[in-house]
PDB file of C-alpha atoms in Angstrom:
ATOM      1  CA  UNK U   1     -12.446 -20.822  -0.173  1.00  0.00           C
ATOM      2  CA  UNK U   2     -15.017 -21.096   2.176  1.00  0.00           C
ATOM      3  CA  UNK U   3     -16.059 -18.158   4.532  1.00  0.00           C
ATOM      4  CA  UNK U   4     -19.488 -18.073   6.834  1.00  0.00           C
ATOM      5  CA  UNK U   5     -22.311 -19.705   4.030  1.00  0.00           C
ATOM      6  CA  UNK U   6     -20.057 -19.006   1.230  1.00  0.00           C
ATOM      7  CA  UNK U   7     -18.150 -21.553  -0.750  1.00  0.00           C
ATOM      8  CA  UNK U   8     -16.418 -20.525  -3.775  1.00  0.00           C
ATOM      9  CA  UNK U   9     -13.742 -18.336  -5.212  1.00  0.00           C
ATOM     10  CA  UNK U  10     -12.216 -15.345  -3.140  1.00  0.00           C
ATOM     11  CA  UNK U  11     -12.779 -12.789  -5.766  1.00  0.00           C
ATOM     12  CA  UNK U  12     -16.158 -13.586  -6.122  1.00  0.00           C
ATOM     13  CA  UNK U  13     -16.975 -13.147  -2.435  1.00  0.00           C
ATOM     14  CA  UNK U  14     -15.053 -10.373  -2.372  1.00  0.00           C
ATOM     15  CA  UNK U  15     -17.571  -8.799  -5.373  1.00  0.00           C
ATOM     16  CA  UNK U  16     -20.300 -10.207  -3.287  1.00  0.00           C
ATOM     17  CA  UNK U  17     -19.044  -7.735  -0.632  1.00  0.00           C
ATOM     18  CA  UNK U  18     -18.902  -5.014  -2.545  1.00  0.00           C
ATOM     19  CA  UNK U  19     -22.346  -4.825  -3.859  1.00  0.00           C
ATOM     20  CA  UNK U  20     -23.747  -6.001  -0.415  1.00  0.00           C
ATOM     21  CA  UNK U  21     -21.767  -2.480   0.700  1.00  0.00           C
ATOM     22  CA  UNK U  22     -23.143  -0.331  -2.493  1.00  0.00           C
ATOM     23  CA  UNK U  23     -26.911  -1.934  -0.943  1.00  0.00           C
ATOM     24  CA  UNK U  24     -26.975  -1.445   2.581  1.00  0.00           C
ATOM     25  CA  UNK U  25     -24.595   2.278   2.557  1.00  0.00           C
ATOM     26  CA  UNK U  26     -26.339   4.051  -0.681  1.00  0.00           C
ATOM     27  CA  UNK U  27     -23.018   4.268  -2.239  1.00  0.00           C
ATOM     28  CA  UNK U  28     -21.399   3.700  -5.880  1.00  0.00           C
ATOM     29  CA  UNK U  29     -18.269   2.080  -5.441  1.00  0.00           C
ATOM     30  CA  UNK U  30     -15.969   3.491  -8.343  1.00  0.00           C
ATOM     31  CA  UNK U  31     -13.158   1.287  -8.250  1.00  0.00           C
ATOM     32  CA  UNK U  32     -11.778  -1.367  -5.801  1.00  0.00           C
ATOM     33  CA  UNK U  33      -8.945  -3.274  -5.564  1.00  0.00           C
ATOM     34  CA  UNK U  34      -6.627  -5.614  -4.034  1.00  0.00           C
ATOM     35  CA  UNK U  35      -4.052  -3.736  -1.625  1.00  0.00           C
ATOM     36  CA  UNK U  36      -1.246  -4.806   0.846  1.00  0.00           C
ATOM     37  CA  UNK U  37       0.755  -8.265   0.088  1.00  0.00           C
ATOM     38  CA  UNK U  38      -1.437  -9.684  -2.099  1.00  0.00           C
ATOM     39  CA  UNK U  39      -1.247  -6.568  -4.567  1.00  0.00           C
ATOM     40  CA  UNK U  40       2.773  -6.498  -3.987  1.00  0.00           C
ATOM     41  CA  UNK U  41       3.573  -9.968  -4.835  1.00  0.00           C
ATOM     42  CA  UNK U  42       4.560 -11.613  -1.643  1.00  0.00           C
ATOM     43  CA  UNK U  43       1.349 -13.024  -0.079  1.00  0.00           C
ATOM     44  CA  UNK U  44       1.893 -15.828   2.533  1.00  0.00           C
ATOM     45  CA  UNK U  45      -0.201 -19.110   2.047  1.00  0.00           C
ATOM     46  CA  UNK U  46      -2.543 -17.814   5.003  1.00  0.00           C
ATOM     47  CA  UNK U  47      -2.590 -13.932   3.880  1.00  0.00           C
ATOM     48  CA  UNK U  48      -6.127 -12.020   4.781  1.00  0.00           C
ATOM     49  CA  UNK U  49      -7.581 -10.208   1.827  1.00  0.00           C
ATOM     50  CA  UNK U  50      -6.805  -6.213   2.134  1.00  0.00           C
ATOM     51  CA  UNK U  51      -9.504  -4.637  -0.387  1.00  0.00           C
ATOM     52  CA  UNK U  52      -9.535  -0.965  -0.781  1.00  0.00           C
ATOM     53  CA  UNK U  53     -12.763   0.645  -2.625  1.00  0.00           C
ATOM     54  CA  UNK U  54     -13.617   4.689  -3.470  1.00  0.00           C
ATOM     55  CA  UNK U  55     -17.417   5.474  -3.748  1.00  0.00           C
ATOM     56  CA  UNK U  56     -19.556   8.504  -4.238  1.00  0.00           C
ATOM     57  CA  UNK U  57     -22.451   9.123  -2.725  1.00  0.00           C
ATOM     58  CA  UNK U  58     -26.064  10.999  -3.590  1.00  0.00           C
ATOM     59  CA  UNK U  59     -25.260  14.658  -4.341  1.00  0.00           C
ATOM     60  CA  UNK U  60     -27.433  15.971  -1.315  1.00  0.00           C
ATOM     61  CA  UNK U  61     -25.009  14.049   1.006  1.00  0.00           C
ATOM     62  CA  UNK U  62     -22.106  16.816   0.228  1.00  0.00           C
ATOM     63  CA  UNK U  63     -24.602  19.617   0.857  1.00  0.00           C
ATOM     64  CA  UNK U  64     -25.254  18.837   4.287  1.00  0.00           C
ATOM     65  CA  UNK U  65     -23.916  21.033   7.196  1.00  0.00           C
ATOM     66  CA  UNK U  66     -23.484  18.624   9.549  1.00  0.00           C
ATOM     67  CA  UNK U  67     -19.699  16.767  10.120  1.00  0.00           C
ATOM     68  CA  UNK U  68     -20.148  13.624   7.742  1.00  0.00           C
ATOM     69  CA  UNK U  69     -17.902  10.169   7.827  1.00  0.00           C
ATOM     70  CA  UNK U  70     -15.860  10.268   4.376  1.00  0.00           C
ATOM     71  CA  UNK U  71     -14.860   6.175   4.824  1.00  0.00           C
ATOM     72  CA  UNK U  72     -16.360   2.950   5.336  1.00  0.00           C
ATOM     73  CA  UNK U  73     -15.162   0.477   7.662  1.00  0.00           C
ATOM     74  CA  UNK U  74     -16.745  -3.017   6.414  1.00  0.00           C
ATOM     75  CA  UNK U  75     -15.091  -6.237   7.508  1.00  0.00           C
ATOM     76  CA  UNK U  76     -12.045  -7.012   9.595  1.00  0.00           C
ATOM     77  CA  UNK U  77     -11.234 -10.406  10.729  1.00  0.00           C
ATOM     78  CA  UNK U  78      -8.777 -13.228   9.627  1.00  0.00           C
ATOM     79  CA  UNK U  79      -9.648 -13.640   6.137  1.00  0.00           C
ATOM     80  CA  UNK U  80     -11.455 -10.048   4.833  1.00  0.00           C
ATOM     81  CA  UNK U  81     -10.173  -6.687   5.432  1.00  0.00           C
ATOM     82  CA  UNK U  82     -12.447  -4.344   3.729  1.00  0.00           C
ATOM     83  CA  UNK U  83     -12.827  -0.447   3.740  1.00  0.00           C
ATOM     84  CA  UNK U  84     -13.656   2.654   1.574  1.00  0.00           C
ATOM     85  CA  UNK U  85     -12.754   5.982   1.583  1.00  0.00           C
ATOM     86  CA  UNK U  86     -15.153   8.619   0.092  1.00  0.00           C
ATOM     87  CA  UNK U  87     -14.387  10.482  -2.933  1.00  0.00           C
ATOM     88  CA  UNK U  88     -14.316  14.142  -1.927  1.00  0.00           C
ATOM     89  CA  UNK U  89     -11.350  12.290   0.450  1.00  0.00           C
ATOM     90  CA  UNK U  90      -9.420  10.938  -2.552  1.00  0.00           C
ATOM     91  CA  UNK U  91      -9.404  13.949  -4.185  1.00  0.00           C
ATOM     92  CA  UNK U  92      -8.391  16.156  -1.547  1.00  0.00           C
ATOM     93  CA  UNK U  93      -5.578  13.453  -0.892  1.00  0.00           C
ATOM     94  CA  UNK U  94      -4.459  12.845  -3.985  1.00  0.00           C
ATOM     95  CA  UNK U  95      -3.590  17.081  -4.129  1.00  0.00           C
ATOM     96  CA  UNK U  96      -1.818  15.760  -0.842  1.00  0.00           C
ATOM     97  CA  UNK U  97       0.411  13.566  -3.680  1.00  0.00           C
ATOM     98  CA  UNK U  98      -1.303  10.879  -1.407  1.00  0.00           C
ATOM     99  CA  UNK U  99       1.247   7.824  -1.683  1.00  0.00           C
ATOM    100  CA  UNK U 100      -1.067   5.021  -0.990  1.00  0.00           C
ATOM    101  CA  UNK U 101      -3.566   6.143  -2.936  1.00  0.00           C
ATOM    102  CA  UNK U 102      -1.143   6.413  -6.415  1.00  0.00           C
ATOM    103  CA  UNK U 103      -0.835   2.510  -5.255  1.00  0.00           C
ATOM    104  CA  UNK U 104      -4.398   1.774  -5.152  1.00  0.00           C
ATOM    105  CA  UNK U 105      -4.581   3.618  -8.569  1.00  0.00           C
ATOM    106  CA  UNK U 106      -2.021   1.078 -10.124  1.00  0.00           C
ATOM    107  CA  UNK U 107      -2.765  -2.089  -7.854  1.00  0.00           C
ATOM    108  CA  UNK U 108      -2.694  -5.054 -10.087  1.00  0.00           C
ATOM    109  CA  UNK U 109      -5.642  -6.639  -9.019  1.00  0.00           C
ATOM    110  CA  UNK U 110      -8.926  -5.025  -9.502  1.00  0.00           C
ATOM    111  CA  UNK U 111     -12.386  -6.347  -8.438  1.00  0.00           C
ATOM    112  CA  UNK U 112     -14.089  -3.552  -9.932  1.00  0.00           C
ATOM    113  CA  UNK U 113     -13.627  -0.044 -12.320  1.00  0.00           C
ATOM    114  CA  UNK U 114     -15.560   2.095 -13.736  1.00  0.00           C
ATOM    115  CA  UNK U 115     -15.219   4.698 -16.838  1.00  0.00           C
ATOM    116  CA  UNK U 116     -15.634   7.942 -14.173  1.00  0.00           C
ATOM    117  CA  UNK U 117     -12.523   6.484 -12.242  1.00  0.00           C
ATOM    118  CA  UNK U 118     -10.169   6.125 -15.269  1.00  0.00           C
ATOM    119  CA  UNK U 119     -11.261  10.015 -15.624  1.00  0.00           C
ATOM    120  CA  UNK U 120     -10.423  10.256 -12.300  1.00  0.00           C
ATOM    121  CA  UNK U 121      -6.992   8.933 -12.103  1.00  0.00           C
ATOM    122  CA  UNK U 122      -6.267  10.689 -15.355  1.00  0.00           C
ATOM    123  CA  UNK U 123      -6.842  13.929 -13.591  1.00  0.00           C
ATOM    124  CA  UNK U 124      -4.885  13.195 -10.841  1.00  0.00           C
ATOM    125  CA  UNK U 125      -1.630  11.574 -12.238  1.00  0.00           C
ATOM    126  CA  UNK U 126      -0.243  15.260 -12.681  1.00  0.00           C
ATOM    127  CA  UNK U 127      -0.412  15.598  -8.391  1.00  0.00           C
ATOM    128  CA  UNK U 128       2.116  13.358  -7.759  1.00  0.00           C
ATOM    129  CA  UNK U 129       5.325  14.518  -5.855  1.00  0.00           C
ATOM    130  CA  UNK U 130       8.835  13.328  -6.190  1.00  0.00           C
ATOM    131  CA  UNK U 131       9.154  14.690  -2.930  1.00  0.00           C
ATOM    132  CA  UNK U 132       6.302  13.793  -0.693  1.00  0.00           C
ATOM    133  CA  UNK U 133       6.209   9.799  -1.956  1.00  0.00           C
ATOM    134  CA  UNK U 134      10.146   9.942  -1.220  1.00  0.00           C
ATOM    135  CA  UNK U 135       9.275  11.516   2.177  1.00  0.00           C
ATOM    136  CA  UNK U 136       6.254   8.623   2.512  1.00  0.00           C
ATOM    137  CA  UNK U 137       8.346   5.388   1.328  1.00  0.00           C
ATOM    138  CA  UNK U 138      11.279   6.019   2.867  1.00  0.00           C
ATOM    139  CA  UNK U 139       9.393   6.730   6.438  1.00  0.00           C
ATOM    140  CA  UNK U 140       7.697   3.778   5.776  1.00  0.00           C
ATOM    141  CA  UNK U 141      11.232   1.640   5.592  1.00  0.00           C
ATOM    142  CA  UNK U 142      12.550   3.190   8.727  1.00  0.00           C
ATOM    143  CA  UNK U 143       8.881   2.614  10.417  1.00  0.00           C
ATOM    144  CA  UNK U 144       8.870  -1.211   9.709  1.00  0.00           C
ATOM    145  CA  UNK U 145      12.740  -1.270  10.521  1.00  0.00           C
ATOM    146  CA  UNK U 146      12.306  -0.060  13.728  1.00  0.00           C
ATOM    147  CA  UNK U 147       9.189  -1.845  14.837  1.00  0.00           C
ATOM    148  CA  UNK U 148      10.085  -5.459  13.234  1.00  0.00           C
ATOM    149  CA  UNK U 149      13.503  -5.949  12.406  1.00  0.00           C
ATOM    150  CA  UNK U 150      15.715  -3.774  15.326  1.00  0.00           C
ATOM    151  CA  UNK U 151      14.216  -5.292  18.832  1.00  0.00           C
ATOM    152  CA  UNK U 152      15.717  -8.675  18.882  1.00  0.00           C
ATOM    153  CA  UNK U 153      19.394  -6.960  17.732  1.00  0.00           C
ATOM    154  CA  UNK U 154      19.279  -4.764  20.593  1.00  0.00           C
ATOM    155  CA  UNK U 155      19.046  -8.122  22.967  1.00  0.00           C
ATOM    156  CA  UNK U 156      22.125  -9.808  24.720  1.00  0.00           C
ATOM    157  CA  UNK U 157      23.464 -12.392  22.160  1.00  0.00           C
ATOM    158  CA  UNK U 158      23.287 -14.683  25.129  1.00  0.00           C
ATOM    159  CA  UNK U 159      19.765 -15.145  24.516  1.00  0.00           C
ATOM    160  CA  UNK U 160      18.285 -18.440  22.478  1.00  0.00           C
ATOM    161  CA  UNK U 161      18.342 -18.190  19.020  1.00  0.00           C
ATOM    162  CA  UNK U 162      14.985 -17.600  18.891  1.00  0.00           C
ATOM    163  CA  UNK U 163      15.963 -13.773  19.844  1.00  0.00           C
ATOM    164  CA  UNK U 164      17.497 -13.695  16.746  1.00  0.00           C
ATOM    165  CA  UNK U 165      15.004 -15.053  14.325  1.00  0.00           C
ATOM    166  CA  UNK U 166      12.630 -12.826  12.219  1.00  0.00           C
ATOM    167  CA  UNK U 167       9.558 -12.935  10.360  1.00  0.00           C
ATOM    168  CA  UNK U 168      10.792 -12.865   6.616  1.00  0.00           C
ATOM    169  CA  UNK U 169       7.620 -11.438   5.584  1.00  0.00           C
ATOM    170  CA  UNK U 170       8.922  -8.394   7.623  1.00  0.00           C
ATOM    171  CA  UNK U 171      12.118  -7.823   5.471  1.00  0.00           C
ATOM    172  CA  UNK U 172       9.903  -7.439   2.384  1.00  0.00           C
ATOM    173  CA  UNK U 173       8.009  -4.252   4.558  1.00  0.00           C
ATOM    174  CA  UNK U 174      11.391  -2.567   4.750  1.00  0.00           C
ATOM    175  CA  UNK U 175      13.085  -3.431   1.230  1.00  0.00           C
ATOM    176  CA  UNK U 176       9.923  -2.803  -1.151  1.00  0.00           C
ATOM    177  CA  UNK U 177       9.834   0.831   0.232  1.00  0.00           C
ATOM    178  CA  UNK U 178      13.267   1.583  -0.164  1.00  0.00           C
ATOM    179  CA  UNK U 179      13.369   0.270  -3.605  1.00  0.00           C
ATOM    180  CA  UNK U 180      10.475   2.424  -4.294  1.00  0.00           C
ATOM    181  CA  UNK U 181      12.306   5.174  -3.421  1.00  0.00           C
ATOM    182  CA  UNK U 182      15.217   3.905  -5.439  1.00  0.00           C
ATOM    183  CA  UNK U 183      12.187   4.183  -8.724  1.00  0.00           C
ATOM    184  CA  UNK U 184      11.347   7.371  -7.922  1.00  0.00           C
ATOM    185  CA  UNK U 185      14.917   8.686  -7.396  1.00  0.00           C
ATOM    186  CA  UNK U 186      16.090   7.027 -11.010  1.00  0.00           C
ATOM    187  CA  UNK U 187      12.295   7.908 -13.011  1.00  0.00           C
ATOM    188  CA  UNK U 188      10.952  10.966 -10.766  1.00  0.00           C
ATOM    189  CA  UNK U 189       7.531   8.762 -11.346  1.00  0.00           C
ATOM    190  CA  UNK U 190       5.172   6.996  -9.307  1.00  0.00           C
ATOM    191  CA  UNK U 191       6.750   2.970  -8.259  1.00  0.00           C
ATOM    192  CA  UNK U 192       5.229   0.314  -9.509  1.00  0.00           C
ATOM    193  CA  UNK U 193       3.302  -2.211  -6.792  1.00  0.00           C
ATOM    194  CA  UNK U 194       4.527  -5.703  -7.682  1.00  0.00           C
ATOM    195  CA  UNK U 195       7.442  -6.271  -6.166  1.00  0.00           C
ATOM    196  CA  UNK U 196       9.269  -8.244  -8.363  1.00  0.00           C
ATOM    197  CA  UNK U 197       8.735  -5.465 -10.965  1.00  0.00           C
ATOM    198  CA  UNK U 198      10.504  -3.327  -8.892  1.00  0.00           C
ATOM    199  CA  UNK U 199      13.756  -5.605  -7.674  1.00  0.00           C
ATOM    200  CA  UNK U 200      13.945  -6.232 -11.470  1.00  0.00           C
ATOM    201  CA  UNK U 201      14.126  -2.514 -12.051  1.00  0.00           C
ATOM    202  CA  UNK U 202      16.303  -1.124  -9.736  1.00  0.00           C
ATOM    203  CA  UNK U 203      17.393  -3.595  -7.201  1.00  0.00           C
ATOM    204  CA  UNK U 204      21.698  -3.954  -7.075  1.00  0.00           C
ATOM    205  CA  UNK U 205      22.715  -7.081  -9.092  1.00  0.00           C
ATOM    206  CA  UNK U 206      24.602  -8.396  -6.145  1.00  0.00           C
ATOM    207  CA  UNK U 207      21.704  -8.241  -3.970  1.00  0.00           C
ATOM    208  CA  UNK U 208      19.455  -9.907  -6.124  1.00  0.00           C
ATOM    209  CA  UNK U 209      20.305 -13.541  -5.345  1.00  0.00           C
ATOM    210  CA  UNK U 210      19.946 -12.594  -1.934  1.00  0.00           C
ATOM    211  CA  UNK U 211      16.354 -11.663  -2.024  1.00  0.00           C
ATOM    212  CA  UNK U 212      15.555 -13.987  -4.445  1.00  0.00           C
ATOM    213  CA  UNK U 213      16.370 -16.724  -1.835  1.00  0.00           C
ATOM    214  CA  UNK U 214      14.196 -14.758   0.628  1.00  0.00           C
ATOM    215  CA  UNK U 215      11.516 -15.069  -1.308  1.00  0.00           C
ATOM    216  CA  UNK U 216      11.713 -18.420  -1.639  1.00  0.00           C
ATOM    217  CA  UNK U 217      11.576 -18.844   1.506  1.00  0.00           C
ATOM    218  CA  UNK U 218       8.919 -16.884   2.516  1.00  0.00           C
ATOM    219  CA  UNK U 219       6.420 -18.365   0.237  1.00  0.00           C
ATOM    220  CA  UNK U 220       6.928 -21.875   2.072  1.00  0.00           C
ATOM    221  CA  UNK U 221       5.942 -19.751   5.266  1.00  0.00           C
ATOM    222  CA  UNK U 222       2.725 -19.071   6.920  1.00  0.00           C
ATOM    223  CA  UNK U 223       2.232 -15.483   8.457  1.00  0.00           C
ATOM    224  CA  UNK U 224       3.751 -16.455  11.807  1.00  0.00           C
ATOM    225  CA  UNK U 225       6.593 -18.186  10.890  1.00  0.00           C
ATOM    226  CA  UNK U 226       9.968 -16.517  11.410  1.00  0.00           C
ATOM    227  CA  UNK U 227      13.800 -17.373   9.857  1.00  0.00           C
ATOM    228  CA  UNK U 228      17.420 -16.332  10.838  1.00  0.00           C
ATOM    229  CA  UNK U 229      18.725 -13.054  10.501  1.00  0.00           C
ATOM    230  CA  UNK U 230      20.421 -12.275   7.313  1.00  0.00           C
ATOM    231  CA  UNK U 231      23.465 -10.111   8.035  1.00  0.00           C
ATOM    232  CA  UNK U 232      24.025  -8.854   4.380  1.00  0.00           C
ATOM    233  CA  UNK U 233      20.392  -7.973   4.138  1.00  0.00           C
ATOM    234  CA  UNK U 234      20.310  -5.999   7.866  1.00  0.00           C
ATOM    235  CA  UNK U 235      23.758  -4.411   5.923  1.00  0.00           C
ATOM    236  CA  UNK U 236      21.447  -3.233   3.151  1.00  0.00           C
ATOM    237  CA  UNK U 237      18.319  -1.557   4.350  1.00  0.00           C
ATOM    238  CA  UNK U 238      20.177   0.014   7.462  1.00  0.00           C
ATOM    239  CA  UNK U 239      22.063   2.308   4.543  1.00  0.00           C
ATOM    240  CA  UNK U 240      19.367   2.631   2.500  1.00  0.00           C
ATOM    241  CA  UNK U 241      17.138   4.079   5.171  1.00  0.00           C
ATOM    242  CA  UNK U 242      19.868   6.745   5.889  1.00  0.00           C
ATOM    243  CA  UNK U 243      21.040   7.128   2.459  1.00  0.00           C
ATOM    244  CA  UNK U 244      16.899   8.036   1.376  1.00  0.00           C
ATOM    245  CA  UNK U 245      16.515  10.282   4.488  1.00  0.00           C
ATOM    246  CA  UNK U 246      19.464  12.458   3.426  1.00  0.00           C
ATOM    247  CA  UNK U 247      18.188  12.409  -0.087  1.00  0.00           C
ATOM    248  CA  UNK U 248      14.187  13.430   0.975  1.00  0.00           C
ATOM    249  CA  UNK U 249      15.421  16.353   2.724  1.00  0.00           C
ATOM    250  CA  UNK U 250      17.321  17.692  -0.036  1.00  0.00           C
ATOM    251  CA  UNK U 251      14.737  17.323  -2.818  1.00  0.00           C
ATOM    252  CA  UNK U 252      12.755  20.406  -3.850  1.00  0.00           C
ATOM    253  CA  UNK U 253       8.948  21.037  -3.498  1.00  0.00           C
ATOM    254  CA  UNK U 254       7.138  19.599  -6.299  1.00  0.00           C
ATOM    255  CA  UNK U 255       3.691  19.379  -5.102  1.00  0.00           C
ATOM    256  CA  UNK U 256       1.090  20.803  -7.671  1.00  0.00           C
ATOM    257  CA  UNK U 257      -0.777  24.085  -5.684  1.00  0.00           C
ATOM    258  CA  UNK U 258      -3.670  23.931  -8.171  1.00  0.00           C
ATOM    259  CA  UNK U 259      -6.668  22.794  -7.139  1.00  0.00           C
ATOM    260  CA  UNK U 260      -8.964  23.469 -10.493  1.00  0.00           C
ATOM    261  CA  UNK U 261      -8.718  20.240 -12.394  1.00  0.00           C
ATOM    262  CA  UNK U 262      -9.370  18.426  -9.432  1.00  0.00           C
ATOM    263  CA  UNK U 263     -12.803  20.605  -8.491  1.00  0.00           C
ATOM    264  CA  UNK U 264     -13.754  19.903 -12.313  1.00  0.00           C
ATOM    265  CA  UNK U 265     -13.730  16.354 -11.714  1.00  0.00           C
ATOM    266  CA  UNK U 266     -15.499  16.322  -8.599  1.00  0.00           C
ATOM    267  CA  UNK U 267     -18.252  18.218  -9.719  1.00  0.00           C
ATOM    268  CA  UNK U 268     -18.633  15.905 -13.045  1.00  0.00           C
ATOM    269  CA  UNK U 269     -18.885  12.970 -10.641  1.00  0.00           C
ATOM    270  CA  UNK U 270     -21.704  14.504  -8.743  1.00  0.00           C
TER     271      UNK U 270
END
């Protein structure tokens, strides 16, 4: 790819990044990673580059008294978005049973690791919540629903057809965090993030041909291009949103209180 002076593979100017960020901030990135499309399986030719990176800093840095920034914004623009979050952050979210961040944990494309981060993410398996990633994925269904997928139905059908076209990329927004919920409802265990790992899992047999069509589809499309409705599909998530909602208020409270194991390892890293 070529971006600015640099001509070459997108993982290696995405390393380049990195280390240009550990340089000029004074900070050890401890593991980054690819997040977003590209980490789920259904990239679009023309998808940007979402990379997600935790970092410590210098010891004296957490002894200060003044407010402090605990993330890094780095690069935002067509083809990079890059940013950081610090790792007294992660911690604290990840006692949050921090959905996203079990997903960074287990993205399936890394650009960097380290030994202190597998010690890391060993501590913090045990904080995740049946509960609170049922209460994230599921919100996150009904959020993309609503803003992508429901304004052109409300419309007069005598409007063009273009009313009634939608990006297909938007479908997979909505369906990937129901079937997530789907995982965790079947396993009581943190989803995978491909995708297709998932449909294979626990997607309905009867549905499968359907999204395997709107896959193939979508990876003939760029980011902007949209396709018909597909009535069946509309059918499908419209339940499933309800169906999880019911189901996330009845669960029970599984959230580990305990915030020891989680000091232990935060000290150790400083």
């Amino acid at each position: 790819m070529r971006y600015g002076d640099f001509e070459g593979p997108a993982q290696e100017l995405i390393r380049c990044k990195l280390r240009e960020i550990e340089e000029k901030e004074q900070v050890k990135i401890l593991h980054a990673v690819e997040s977003g499309s590209r980490a789920w399986g259904f990239a679009s030719p023309d998808s940007d580059y979402d990379v997600r990176f935790i970092y410590v800093r210098p010891l004296p840095f957490y002894l200060r008294l003044e407010d402090t920034r605990d993330c890094i914004d780095w690069a935002l623009d067509e083809t990079l978005d890059i940013n950081g979050w610090d790792l007294s952050k992660v911690l604290r979210h990840f006692h949050k049973s921090n959905a996203t961040l079990f997903e960074w944990a287990a993205s399936p494309v890394v650009y960097t690791t380290t030994p202190l981060w597998r010690r890391i993410w060993e501590t913090a398996r045990p904080y995740f919540s049946c509960k609170a990633a049922m209460y994230h994925y599921y919100g996150t269904a009904r959020k993309n629903y609503e803003t992508y997928l429901t304004d052109n139905r409300r419309q007069s059908p005598k409007l063009p057809d273009a009313a009634h076209l939608v990006r297909y990329k938007k479908y997979f927004y909505v369906l990937r965090p129901l079937l997530a919920c789907r995982w965790i409802e079947e396993k009581a265990a943190p989803p995978p993030v491909l995708f297709q790992t998932l449909a294979d899992a626990v997607l309905e047999e009867e549905m499968k041909p359907v999204v395997e069509r709107l896959m193939q589809a979508k990876r003939q499309m760029t980011e902007s291009e949209s396709g018909r409705r597909i009535a069946v599909l509309d059918e499908y998530l419209e339940n499933h949103i309800r169906y999880f909602e019911e189901l996330a208020k009845q669960m029970a409270d599984d959230r580990n209180p305990d915030w020891e194991a989680l000091n232990k390892i935060f000290a150790a890293a400083l």
